[in-house]
GROMACS .gro file of C-alpha atoms in nm:
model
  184
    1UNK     CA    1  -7.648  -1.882   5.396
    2UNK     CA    2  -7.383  -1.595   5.433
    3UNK     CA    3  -7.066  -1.753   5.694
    4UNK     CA    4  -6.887  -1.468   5.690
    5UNK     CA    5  -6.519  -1.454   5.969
    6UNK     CA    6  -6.517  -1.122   6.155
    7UNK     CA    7  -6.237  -0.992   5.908
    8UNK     CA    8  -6.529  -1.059   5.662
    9UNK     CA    9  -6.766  -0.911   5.821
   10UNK     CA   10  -6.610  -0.603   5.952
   11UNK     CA   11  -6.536  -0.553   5.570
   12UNK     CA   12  -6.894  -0.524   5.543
   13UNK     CA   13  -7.016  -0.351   5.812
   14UNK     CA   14  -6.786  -0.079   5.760
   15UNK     CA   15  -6.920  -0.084   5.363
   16UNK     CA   16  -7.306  -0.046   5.478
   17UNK     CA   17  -7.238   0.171   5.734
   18UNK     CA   18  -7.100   0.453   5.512
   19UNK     CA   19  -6.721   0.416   5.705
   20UNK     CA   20  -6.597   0.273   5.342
   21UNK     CA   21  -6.279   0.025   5.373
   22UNK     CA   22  -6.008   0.166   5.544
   23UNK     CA   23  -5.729   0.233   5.232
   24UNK     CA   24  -5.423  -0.017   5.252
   25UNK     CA   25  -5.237   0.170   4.987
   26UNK     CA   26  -5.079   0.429   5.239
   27UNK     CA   27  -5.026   0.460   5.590
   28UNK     CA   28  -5.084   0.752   5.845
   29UNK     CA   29  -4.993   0.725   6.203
   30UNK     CA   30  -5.235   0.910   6.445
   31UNK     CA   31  -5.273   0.832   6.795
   32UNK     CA   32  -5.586   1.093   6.880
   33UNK     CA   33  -5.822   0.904   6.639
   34UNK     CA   34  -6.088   0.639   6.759
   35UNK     CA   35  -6.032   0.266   6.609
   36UNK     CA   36  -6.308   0.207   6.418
   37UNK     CA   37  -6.254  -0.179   6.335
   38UNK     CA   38  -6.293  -0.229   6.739
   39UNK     CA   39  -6.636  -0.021   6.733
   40UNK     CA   40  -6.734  -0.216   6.439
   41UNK     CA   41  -6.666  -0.525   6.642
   42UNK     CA   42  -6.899  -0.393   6.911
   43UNK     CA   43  -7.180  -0.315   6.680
   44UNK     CA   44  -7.129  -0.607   6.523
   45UNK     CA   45  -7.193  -0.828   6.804
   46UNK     CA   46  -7.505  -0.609   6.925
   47UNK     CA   47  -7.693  -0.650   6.553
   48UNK     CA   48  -7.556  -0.981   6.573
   49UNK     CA   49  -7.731  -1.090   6.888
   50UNK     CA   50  -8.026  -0.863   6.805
   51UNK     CA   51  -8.081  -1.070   6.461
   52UNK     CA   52  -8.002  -1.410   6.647
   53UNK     CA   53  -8.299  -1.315   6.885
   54UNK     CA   54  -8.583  -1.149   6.717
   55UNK     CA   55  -8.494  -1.227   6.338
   56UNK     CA   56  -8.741  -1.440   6.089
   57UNK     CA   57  -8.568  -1.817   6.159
   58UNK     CA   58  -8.541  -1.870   5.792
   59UNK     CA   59  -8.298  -1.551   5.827
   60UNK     CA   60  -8.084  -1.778   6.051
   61UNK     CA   61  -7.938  -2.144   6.047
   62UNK     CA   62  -8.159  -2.383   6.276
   63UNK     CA   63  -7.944  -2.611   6.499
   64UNK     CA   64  -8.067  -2.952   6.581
   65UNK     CA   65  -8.027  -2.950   7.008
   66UNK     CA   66  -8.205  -3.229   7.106
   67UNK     CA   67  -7.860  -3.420   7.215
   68UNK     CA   68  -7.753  -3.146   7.441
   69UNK     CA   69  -8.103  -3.086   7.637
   70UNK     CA   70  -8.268  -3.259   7.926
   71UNK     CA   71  -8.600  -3.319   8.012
   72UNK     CA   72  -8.730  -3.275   8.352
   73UNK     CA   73  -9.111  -3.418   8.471
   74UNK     CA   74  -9.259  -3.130   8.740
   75UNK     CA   75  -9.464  -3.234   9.054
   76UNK     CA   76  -9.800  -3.081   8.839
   77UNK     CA   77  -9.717  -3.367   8.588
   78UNK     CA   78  -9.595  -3.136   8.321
   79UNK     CA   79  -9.254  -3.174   8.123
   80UNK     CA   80  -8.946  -2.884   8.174
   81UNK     CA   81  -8.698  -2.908   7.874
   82UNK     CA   82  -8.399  -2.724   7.972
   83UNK     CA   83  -8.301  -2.574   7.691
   84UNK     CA   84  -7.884  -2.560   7.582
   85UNK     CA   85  -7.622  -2.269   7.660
   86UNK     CA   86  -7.566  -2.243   7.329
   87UNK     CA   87  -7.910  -2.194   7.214
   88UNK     CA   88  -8.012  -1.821   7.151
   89UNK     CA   89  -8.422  -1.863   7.045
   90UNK     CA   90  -8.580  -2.221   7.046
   91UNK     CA   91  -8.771  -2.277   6.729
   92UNK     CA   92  -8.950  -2.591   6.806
   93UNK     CA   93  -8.982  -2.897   7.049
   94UNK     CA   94  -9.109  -3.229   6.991
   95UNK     CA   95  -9.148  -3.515   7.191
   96UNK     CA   96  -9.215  -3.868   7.093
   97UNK     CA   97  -9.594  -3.940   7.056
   98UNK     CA   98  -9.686  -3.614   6.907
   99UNK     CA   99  -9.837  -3.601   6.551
  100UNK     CA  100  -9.618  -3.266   6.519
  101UNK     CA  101  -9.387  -3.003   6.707
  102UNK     CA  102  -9.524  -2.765   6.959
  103UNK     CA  103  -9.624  -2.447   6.902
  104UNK     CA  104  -9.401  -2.185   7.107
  105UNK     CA  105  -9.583  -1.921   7.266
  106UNK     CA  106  -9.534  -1.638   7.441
  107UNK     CA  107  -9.586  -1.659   7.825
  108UNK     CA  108  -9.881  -1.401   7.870
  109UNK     CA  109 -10.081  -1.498   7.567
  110UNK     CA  110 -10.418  -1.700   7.578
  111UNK     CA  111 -10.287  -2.012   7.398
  112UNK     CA  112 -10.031  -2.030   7.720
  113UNK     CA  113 -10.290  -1.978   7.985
  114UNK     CA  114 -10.518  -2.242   7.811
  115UNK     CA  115 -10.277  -2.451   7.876
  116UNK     CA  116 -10.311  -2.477   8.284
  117UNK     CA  117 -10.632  -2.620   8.199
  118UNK     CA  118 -10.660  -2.990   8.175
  119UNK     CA  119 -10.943  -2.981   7.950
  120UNK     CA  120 -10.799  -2.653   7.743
  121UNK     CA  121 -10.464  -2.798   7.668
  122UNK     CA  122 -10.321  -2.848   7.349
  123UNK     CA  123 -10.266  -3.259   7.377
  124UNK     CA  124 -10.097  -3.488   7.120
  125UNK     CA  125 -10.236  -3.317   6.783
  126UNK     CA  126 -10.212  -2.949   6.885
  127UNK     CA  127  -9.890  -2.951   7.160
  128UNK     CA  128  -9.786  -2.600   7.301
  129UNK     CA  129  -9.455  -2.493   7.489
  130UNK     CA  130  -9.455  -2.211   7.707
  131UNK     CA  131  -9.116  -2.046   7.772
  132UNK     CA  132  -9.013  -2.026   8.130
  133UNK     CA  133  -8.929  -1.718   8.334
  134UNK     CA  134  -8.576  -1.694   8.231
  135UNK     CA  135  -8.609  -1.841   7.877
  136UNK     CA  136  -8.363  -2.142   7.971
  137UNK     CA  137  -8.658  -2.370   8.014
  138UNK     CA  138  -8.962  -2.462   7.781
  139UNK     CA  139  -9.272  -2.595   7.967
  140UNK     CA  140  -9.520  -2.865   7.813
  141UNK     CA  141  -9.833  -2.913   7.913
  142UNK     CA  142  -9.964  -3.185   7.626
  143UNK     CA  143  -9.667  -3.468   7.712
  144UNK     CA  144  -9.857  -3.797   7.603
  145UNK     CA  145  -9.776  -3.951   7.909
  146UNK     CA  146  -9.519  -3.722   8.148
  147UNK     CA  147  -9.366  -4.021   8.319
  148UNK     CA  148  -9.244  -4.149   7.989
  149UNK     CA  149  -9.161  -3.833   7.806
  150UNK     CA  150  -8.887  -3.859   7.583
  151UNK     CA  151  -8.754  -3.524   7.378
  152UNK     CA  152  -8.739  -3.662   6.958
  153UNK     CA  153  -8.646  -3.259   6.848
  154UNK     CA  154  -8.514  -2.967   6.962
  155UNK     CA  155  -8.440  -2.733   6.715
  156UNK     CA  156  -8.315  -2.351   6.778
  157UNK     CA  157  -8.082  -2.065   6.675
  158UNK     CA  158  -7.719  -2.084   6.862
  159UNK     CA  159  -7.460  -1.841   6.900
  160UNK     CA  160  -7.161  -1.908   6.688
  161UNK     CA  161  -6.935  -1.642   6.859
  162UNK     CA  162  -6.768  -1.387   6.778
  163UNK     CA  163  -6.573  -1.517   6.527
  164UNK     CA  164  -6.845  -1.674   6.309
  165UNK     CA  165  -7.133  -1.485   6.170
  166UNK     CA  166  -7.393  -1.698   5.993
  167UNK     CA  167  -7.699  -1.550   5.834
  168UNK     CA  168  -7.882  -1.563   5.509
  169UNK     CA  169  -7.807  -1.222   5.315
  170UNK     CA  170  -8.162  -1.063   5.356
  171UNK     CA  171  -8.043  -0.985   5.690
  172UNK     CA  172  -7.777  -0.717   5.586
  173UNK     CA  173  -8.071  -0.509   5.491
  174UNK     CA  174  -8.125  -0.427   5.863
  175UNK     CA  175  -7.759  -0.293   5.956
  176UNK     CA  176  -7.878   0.053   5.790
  177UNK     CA  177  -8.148   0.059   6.045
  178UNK     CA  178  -7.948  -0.083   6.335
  179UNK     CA  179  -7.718   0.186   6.218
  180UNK     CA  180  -7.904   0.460   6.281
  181UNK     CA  181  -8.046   0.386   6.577
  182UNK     CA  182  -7.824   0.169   6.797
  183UNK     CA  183  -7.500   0.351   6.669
  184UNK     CA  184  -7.205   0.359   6.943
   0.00000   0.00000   0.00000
């Protein structure tokens, strides 16, 4: 894993972008030029928060979140895990009793709208989340018993800020593309 400081990164971007490293061995003062470490910032953060969102999670680091969630038992006897601030993309949930982490699915797939069916769900050996309108909440249909759910793993991708910019370095390989079609 790449945990590169914006100085560091900036370095880069401007490198794979084709803006080269601004020269330090001389010094020209304009005033009618644009900044181009500031719109480096800015593009930055976009890839940044475009990788932290749709990238492959072996791209990213995976935070361990269980500590900072809660777990919430609905009226329909299912289980609401409110899912941290800092958390960008959950990866997986697991409560105690499972035999393994949920599956994540999208909210308009079939393996989601099996789950409103008591007899469809995914239960202890197969356990699906569904992601909440929003995305700050993961619902769980399979909890072994709702009353008693307790949350053993939440793992997910967080934002480190804008100071901090962790990824593994296959990801650099998309700023060329990000480049060339997201460019300020």
């Amino acid at each position: 894993m790449l945990r590169l400081t914006q100085e560091e990164m900036i370095r880069r971007w401007l490198l794979l972008t084709r803006h080269e490293p601004l020269r330090a061995d001389c010094r020209v003062t304009r005033s009618d030029g644009i900044d181009l470490e500031t719109l480096a910032r800015t593009e930055m953060r976009m890839w940044y928060l475009g990788l932290l969102a749709s990238a492959p999670a072996e791209w990213l680091e995976v935070s361990e979140m269980a500590d900072d969630a809660r777990i919430e038992i609905t009226a329909e006897g299912t289980v609401l895990v409110h899912i941290p601030a800092k958390c960008v993309r959950p990866i997986s949930v697991s409560l105690y009793g499972w035999e393994r982490p949920a599956s994540i699915v999208a909210p308009d797939s079939p393996a989601a709208r099996m789950q409103t069916n008591p007899f469809s769900r995914g239960g202890i050996c197969r356990p699906v989340a569904v992601p909440r309108p929003g995305g700050r909440e993961l619902e769980i249909f399979s909890a072994p018993a709702p009353a008693a759910a307790r949350l053993k793993s939440l793992r997910g991708i967080a934002d480190s800020g804008d100071d901090l910019y962790v990824f593994r370095e296959d990801a650099l390989s998309t700023i060329q593309e990000f480049a060339n079609t997201h460019m300020l």
